[in-house]
Coordinates of C-alpha atoms in Angstrom, one line a residue:
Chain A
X1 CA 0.0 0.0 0.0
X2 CA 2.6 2.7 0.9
X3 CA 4.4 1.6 -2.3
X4 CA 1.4 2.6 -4.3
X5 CA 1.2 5.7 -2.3
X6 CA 5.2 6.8 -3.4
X7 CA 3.9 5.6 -6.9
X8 CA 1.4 8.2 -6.9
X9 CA 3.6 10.5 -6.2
X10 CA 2.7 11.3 -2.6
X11 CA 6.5 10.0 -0.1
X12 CA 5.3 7.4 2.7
X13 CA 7.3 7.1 5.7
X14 CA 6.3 3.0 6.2
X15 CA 6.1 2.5 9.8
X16 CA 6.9 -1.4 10.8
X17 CA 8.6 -3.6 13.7
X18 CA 9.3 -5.9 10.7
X19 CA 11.5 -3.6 8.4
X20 CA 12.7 -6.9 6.7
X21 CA 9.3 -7.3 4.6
X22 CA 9.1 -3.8 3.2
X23 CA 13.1 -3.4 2.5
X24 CA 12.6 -7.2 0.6
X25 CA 9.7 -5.7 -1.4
X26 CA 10.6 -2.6 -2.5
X27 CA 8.8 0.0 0.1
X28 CA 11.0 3.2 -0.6
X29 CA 10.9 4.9 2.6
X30 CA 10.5 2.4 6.1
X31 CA 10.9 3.7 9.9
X32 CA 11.4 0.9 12.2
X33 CA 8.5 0.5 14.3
X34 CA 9.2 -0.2 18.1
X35 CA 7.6 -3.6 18.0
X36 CA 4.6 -5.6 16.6
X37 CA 2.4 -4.9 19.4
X38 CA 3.0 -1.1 20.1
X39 CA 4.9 0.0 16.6
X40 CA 4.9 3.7 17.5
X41 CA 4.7 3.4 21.6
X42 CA 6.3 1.9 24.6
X43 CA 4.6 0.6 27.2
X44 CA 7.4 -0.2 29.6
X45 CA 7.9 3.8 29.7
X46 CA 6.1 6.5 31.5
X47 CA 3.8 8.7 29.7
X48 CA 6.2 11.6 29.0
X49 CA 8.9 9.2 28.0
X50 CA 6.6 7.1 25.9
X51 CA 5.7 10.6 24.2
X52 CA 9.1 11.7 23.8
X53 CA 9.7 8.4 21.9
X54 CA 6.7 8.9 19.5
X55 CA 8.2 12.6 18.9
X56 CA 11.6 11.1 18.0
X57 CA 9.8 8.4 16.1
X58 CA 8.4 10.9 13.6
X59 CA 11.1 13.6 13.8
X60 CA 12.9 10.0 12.2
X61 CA 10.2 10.1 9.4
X62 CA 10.1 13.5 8.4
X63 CA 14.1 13.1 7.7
X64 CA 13.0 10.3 5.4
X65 CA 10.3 12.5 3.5
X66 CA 12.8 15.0 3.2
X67 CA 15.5 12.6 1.7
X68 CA 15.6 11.8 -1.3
X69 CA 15.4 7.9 -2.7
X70 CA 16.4 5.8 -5.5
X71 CA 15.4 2.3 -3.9
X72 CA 14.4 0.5 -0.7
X73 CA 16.1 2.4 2.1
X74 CA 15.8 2.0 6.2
X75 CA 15.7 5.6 8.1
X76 CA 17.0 4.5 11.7
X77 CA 16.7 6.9 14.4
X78 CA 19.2 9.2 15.0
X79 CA 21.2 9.7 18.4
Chain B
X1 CA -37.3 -25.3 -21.2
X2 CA -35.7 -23.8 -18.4
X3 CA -36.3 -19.5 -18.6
X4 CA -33.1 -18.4 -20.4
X5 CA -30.6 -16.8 -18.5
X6 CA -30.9 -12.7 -17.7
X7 CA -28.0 -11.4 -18.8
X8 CA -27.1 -7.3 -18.4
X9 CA -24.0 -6.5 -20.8
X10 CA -22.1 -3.4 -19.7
X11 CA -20.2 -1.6 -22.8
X12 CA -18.4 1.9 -23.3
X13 CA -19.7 4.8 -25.8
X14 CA -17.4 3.2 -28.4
X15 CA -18.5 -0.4 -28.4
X16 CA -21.8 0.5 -28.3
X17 CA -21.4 2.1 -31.4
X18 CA -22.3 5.8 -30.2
X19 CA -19.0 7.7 -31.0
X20 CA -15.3 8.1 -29.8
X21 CA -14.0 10.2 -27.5
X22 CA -15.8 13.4 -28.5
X23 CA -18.8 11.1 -26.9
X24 CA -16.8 10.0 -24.1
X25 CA -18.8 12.1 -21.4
X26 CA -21.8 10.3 -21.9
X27 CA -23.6 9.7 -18.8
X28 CA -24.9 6.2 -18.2
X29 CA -27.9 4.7 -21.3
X30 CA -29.6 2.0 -21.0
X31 CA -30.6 0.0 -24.0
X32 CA -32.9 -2.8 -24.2
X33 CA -31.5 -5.2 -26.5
X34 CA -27.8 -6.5 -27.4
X35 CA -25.8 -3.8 -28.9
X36 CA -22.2 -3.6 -30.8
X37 CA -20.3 -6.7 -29.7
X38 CA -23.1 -7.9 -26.9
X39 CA -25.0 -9.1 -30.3
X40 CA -21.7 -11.8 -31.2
X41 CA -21.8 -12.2 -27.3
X42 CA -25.3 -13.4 -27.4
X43 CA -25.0 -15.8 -30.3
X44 CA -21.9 -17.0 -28.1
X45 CA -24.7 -18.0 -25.8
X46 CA -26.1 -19.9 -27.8
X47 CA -30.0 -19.4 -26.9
X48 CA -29.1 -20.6 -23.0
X49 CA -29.5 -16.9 -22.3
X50 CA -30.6 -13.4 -23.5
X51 CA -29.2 -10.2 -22.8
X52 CA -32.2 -8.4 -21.4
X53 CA -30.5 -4.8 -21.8
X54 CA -27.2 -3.0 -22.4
X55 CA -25.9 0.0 -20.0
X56 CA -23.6 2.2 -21.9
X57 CA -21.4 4.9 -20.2
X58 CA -18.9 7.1 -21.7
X59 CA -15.1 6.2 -20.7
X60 CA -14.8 9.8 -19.0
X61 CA -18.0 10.2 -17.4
X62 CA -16.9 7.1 -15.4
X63 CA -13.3 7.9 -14.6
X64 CA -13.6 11.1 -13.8
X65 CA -16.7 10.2 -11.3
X66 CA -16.1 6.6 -10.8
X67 CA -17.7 6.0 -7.6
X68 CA -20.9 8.1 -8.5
X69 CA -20.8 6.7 -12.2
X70 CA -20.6 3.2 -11.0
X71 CA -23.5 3.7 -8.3
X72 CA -26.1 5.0 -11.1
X73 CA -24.8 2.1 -13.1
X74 CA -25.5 -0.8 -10.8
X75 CA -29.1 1.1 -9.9
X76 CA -29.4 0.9 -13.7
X77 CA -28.4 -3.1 -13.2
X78 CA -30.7 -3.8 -10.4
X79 CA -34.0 -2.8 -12.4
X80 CA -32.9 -5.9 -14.9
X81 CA -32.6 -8.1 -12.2
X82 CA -30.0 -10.1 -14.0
X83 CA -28.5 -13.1 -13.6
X84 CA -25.1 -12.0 -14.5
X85 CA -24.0 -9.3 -15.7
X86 CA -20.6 -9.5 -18.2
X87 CA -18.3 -5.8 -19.2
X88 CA -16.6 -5.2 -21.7
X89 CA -14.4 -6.8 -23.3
X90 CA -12.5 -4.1 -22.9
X91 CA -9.1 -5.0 -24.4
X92 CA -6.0 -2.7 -23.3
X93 CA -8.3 0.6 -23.0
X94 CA -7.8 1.6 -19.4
X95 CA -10.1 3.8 -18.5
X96 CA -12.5 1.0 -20.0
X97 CA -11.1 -1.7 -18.5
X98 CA -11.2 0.3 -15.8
X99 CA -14.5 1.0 -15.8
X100 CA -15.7 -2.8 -16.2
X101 CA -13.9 -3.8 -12.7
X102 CA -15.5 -1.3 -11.3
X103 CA -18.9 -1.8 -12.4
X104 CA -18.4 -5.4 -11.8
X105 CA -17.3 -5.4 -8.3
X106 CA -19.8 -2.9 -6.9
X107 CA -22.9 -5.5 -8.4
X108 CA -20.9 -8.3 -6.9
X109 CA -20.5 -6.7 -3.9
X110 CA -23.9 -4.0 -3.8
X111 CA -26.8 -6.5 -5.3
X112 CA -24.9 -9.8 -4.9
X113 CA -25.1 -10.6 -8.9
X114 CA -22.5 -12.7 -10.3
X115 CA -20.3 -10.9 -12.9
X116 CA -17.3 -12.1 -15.4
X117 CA -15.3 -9.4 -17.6
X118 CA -12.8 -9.5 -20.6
X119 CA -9.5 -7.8 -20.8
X120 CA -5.5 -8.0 -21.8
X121 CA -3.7 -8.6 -19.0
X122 CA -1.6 -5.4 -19.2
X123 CA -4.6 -3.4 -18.8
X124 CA -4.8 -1.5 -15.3
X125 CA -8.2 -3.0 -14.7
X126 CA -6.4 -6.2 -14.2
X127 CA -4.1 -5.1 -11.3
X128 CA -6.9 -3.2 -9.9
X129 CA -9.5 -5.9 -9.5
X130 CA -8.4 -9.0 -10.4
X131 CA -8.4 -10.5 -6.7
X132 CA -12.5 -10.2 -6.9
X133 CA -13.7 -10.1 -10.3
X134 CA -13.7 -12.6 -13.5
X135 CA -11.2 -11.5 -15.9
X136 CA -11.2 -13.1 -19.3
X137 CA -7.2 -12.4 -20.5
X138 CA -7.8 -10.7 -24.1
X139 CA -5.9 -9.6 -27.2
X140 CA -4.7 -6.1 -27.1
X141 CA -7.0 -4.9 -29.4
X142 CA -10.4 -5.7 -30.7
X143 CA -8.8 -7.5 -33.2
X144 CA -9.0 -10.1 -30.3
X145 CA -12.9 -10.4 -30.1
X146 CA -13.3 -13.6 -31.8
X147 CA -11.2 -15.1 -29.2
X148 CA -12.5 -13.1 -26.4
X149 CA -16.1 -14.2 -26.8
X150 CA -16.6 -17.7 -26.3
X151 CA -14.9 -17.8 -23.1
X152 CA -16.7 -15.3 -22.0
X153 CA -19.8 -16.6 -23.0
X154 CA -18.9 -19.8 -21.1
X155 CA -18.3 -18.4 -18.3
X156 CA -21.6 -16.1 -17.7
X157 CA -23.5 -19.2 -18.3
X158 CA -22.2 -21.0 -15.5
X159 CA -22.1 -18.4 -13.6
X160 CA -26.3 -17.2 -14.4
X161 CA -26.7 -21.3 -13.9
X162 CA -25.2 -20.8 -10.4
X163 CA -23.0 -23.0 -11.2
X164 CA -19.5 -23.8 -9.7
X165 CA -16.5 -21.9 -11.0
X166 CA -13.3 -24.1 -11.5
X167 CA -9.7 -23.2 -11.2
X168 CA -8.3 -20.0 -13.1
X169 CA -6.5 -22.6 -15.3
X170 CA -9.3 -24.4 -15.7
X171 CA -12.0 -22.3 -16.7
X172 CA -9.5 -19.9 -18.3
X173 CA -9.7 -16.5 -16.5
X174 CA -7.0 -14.7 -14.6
X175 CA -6.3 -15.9 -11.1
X176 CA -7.2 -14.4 -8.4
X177 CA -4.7 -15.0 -6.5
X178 CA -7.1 -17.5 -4.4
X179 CA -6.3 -21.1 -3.2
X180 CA -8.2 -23.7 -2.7
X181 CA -8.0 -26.9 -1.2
X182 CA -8.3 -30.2 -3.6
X183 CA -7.5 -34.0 -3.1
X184 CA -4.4 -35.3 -4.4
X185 CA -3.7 -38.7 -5.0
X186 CA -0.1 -38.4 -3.8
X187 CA 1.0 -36.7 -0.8
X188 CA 2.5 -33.6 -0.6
X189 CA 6.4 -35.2 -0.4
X190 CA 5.9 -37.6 -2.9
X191 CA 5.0 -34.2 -5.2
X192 CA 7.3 -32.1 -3.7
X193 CA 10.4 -34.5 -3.9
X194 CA 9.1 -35.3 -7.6
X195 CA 9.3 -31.6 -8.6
X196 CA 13.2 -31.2 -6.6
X197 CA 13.8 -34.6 -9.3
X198 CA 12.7 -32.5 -12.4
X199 CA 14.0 -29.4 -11.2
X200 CA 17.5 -30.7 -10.7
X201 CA 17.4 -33.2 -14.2
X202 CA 16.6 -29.6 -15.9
X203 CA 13.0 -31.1 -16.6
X204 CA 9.7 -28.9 -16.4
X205 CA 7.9 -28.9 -13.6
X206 CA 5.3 -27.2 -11.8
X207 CA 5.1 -25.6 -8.8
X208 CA 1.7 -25.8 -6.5
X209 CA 2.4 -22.3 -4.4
X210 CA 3.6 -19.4 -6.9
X211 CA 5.3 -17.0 -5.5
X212 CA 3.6 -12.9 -5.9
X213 CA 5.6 -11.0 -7.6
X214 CA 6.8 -7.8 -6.2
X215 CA 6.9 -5.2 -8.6
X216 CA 9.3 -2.4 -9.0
X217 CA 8.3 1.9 -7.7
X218 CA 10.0 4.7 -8.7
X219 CA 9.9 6.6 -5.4
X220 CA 8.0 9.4 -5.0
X221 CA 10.7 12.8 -5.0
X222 CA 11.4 14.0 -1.4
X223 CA 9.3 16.8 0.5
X224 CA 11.1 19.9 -0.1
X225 CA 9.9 22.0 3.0
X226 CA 7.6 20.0 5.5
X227 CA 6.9 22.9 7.8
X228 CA 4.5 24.2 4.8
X229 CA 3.3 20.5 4.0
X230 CA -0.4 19.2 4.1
X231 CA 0.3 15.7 5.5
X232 CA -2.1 12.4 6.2
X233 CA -1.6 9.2 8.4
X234 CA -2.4 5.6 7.2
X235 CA -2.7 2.4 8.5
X236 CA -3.2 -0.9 7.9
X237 CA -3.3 -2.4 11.4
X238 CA -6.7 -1.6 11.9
X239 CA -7.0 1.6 14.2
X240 CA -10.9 1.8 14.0
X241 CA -13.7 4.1 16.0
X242 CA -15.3 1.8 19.0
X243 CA -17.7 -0.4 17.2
X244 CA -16.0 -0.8 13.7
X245 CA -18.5 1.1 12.0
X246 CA -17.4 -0.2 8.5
X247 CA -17.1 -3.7 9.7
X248 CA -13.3 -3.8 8.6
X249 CA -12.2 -7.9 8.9
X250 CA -9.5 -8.9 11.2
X251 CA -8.1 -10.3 8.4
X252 CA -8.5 -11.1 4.4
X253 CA -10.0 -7.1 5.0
X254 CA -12.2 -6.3 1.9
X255 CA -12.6 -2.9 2.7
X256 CA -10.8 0.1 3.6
X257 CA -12.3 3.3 5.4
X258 CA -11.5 6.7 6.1
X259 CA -12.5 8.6 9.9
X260 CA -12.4 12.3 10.5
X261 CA -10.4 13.1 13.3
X262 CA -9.9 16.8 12.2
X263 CA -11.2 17.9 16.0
X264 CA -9.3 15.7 17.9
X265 CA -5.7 15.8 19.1
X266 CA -5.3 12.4 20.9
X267 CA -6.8 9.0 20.0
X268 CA -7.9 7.6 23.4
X269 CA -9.1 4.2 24.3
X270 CA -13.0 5.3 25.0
X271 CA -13.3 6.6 21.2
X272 CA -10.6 4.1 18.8
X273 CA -10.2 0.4 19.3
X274 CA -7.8 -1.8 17.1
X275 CA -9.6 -4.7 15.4
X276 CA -6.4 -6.2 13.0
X277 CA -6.2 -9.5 13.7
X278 CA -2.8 -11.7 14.9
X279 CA -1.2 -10.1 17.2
X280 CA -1.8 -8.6 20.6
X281 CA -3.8 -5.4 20.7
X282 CA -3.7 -5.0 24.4
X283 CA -1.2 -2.1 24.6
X284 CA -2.6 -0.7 21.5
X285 CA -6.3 -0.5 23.0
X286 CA -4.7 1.1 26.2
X287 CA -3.7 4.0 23.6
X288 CA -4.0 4.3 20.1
X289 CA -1.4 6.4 19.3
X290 CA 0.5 3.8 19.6
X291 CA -0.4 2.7 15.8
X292 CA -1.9 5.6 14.9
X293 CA 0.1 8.9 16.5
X294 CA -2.3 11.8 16.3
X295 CA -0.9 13.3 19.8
X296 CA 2.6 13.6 18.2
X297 CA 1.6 14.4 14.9
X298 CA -0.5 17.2 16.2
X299 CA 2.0 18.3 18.3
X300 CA 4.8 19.0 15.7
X301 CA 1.4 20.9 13.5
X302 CA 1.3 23.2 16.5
X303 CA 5.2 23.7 17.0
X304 CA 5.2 24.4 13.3
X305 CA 7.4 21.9 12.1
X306 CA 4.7 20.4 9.6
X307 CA 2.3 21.9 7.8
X308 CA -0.6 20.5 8.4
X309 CA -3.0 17.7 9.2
X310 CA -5.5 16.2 6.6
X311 CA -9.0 16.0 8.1
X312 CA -9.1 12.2 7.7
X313 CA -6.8 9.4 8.0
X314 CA -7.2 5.7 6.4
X315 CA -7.1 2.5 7.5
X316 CA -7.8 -1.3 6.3
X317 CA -6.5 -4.5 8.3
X318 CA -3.1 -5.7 6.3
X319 CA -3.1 -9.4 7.9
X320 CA -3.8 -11.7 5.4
X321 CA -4.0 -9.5 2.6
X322 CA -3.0 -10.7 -0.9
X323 CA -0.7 -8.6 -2.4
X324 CA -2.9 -7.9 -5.0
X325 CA -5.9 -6.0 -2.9
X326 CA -3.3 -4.1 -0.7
X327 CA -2.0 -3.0 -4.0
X328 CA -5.9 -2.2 -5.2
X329 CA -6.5 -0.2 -1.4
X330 CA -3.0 1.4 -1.6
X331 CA -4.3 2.8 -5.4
X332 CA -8.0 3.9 -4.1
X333 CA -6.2 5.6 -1.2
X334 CA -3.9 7.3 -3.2
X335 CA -5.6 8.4 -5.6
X336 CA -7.7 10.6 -2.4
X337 CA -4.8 11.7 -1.2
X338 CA -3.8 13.2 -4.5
X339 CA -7.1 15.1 -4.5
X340 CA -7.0 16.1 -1.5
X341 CA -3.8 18.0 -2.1
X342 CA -2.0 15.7 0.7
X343 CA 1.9 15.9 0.1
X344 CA 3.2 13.4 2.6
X345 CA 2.1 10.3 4.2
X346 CA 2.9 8.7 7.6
X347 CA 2.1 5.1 6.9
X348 CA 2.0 2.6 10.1
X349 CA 2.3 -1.1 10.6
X350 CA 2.3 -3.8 12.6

């Protein structure tokens, strides 16, 4: 799906615990998620940690909307 | 004699013998009789059934409206009560081709009518809606008719008959990307360790389980300045409001959706649930934005350091997909991002 989204035109920071799959088929832009069960969250963490995480997370993905691509490429956090 | 078989036959301005594209903003006709190739499709029929009406729609009027076009088409449809209803063939015309798997899935899905279209294989129609509708493989052209015909023909008559539909190989239309279980006389190692034989002697063989292909993208060119950017979230792990008013599967989805969340700022637990099936949801129903992050998304709107928010965001359930629907959602989606004048997309996952 977020391949047909880049194919439109539109870049599509791919959120996923399982970068594998989307580097493997192609996905232009993936953001490792956290894990399965909480991709974009951590439980273990107080609130305002957890949040600060998510911030990061996305801070992460607007680097990779910025950046430009000429194949599958994984955008891991910085710092 | 059993009452023939009600068939609708769904054709463009062109096939119908109206005009080209100067006519191709025709709204939706209906005729009430075999018109243009529907009369070669009816002899094809061979007296087992009679196509009780023709709907003809210009190829623009459709794509340029297709949900609206293909809703006054199936009303159109329903007043027939057909049978079946067969499109096209539509060869490698796209917005045609288009137009049939649209109109073809929407009676399948909206009035429950059997349906079974023609068209090459290149043809975007294909990729778009080959996972639920019939497709007859074509010709390129209409040069290909002949061919086109009989099969198709065949294949509305078991289908108006209610009758079982084989294999893709069998009954000759493009698979679906379905399986389906079948007794074999030999057991799975006996085949398996007869295909490694023939693979490593260089011999043919066959195997049971092909593998999707994954096609190539040229990647969209990177956001020049997101601090002025309209941007959307997506999701395929099923982030739905409390009571899944769509009815999105937890898996093998059929559907997508789209939910306003242009008033809120947070997705707590009382309002969103997750209903994707296979793993566990329980930190995710404690908070959503743990899929789905509206609270940090909006926070970086305020702070200025994106654009903006689109009013909606989408979401299907990815487990279990085939390929070939996530590809078909991923399309729909897009294409109302484009409209909406969304530049950026923050896609989640499980």
């Amino acid at each position: 799906m977020a391949k047909e989204i880049e194919r439109a035109g539109i870049p599509t920071a791919y959120f996923t615990a399982i970068p594998a799959i989307p580097l493997a088929i192609g996905t232009p832009r993936t953001v490792p998620g956290k894990a399965v069960t909480n991709p974009l969250g951590d439980p273990s963490r107080p609130i305002e940690r957890e949040r600060q995480l998510r911030r990061r997370m996305l801070v992460t993905a607007i680097h990779a909307l910025e950046t430009p691509v000429d194949g599958p490429r994984l955008f891991e956090p910085e710092g | 004699m059993a009452e023939p078989i009600r068939v609708v036959h769904y054709l463009n301005q062109f096939f119908a013998g109206i005009g080209g594209e100067q006519e191709a903003n025709r709204p939706p006709d209906v005729v009430d009789r075999a018109v243009g190739p529907g009369k070669a499709l009816e002899a094809a029929l061979g007296g087992r059934a009679v196509v009780v009406a023709t709907l003809v729609a210009g190829d623009n009027y459709v794509a340029e409206r297709l949900a609206e076009a293909v809703t006054e088409i199936v009303e159109h449809v329903a007043s027939f009560r057909p049978d079946v209803v067969v499109a096209g063939p539509a060869f490698n015309a796209g917005r045609y081709g288009t137009a049939c798997g649209a109109v073809c899935a929407a009676v399948q899905r909206n009035l429950g009518i059997p349906t079974v279209t023609a068209m090459a294989p290149e043809n975007p129609g294909v990729d778009l809606y080959r996972s639920s509708v019939l497709i007859v493989p074509t010709g390129e052209s209409a040069a290909g008719m002949r061919e086109a015909l009989p099969a198709l023909a065949r294949l509305a008559l078991k289908l108006g008959a209610g009758e079982p539909i084989g294999s893709a190989e069998a009954e000759g239309y493009l698979a679906r990307g379905m399986r389906k279980n079948e007794p074999a006389a030999r057991t799975g190692a006996e085949r398996a360790v007869a295909m490694l034989l023939a693979k490593v002697r260089g011999q043919p063989y066959r195997t049971e389980l092909p593998l999707p292909e994954f096609d190539p993208v040229t990647p969209a060119p990177p956001l020049r300045d997101a601090s002025k950017a309209l941007f959307a979230l997506v999701t395929e792990a099923g982030i739905v409001p409390q009571g899944n008013p769509d009815g999105i599967e937890a898996r093998r989805a059929t559907k997508w959706a789209r939910y306003p969340i242009g008033n809120l700022d947070d997705l707590t637990a009382e309002a969103f649930t997750c209903v994707h099936g296979g793993f566990d949801n329980r930190f995710v129903h404690q908070d959503p934005d743990r899929i789905l992050p509206l609270d940090a998304v909006r926070a970086l709107e305020r702070e200025g350091v994106i654009g903006r928010l689109h009013d909606w965001y989408y979401v299907t359930v990815g487990a279990g997909a085939p390929i070939s629907r996530a590809r078909t959602f991923g399309r729909e989606i897009a294409q109302e991002l484009v409209q909406a004048g969304v530049q950026a997309v923050i896609f989640s996952a499980t």
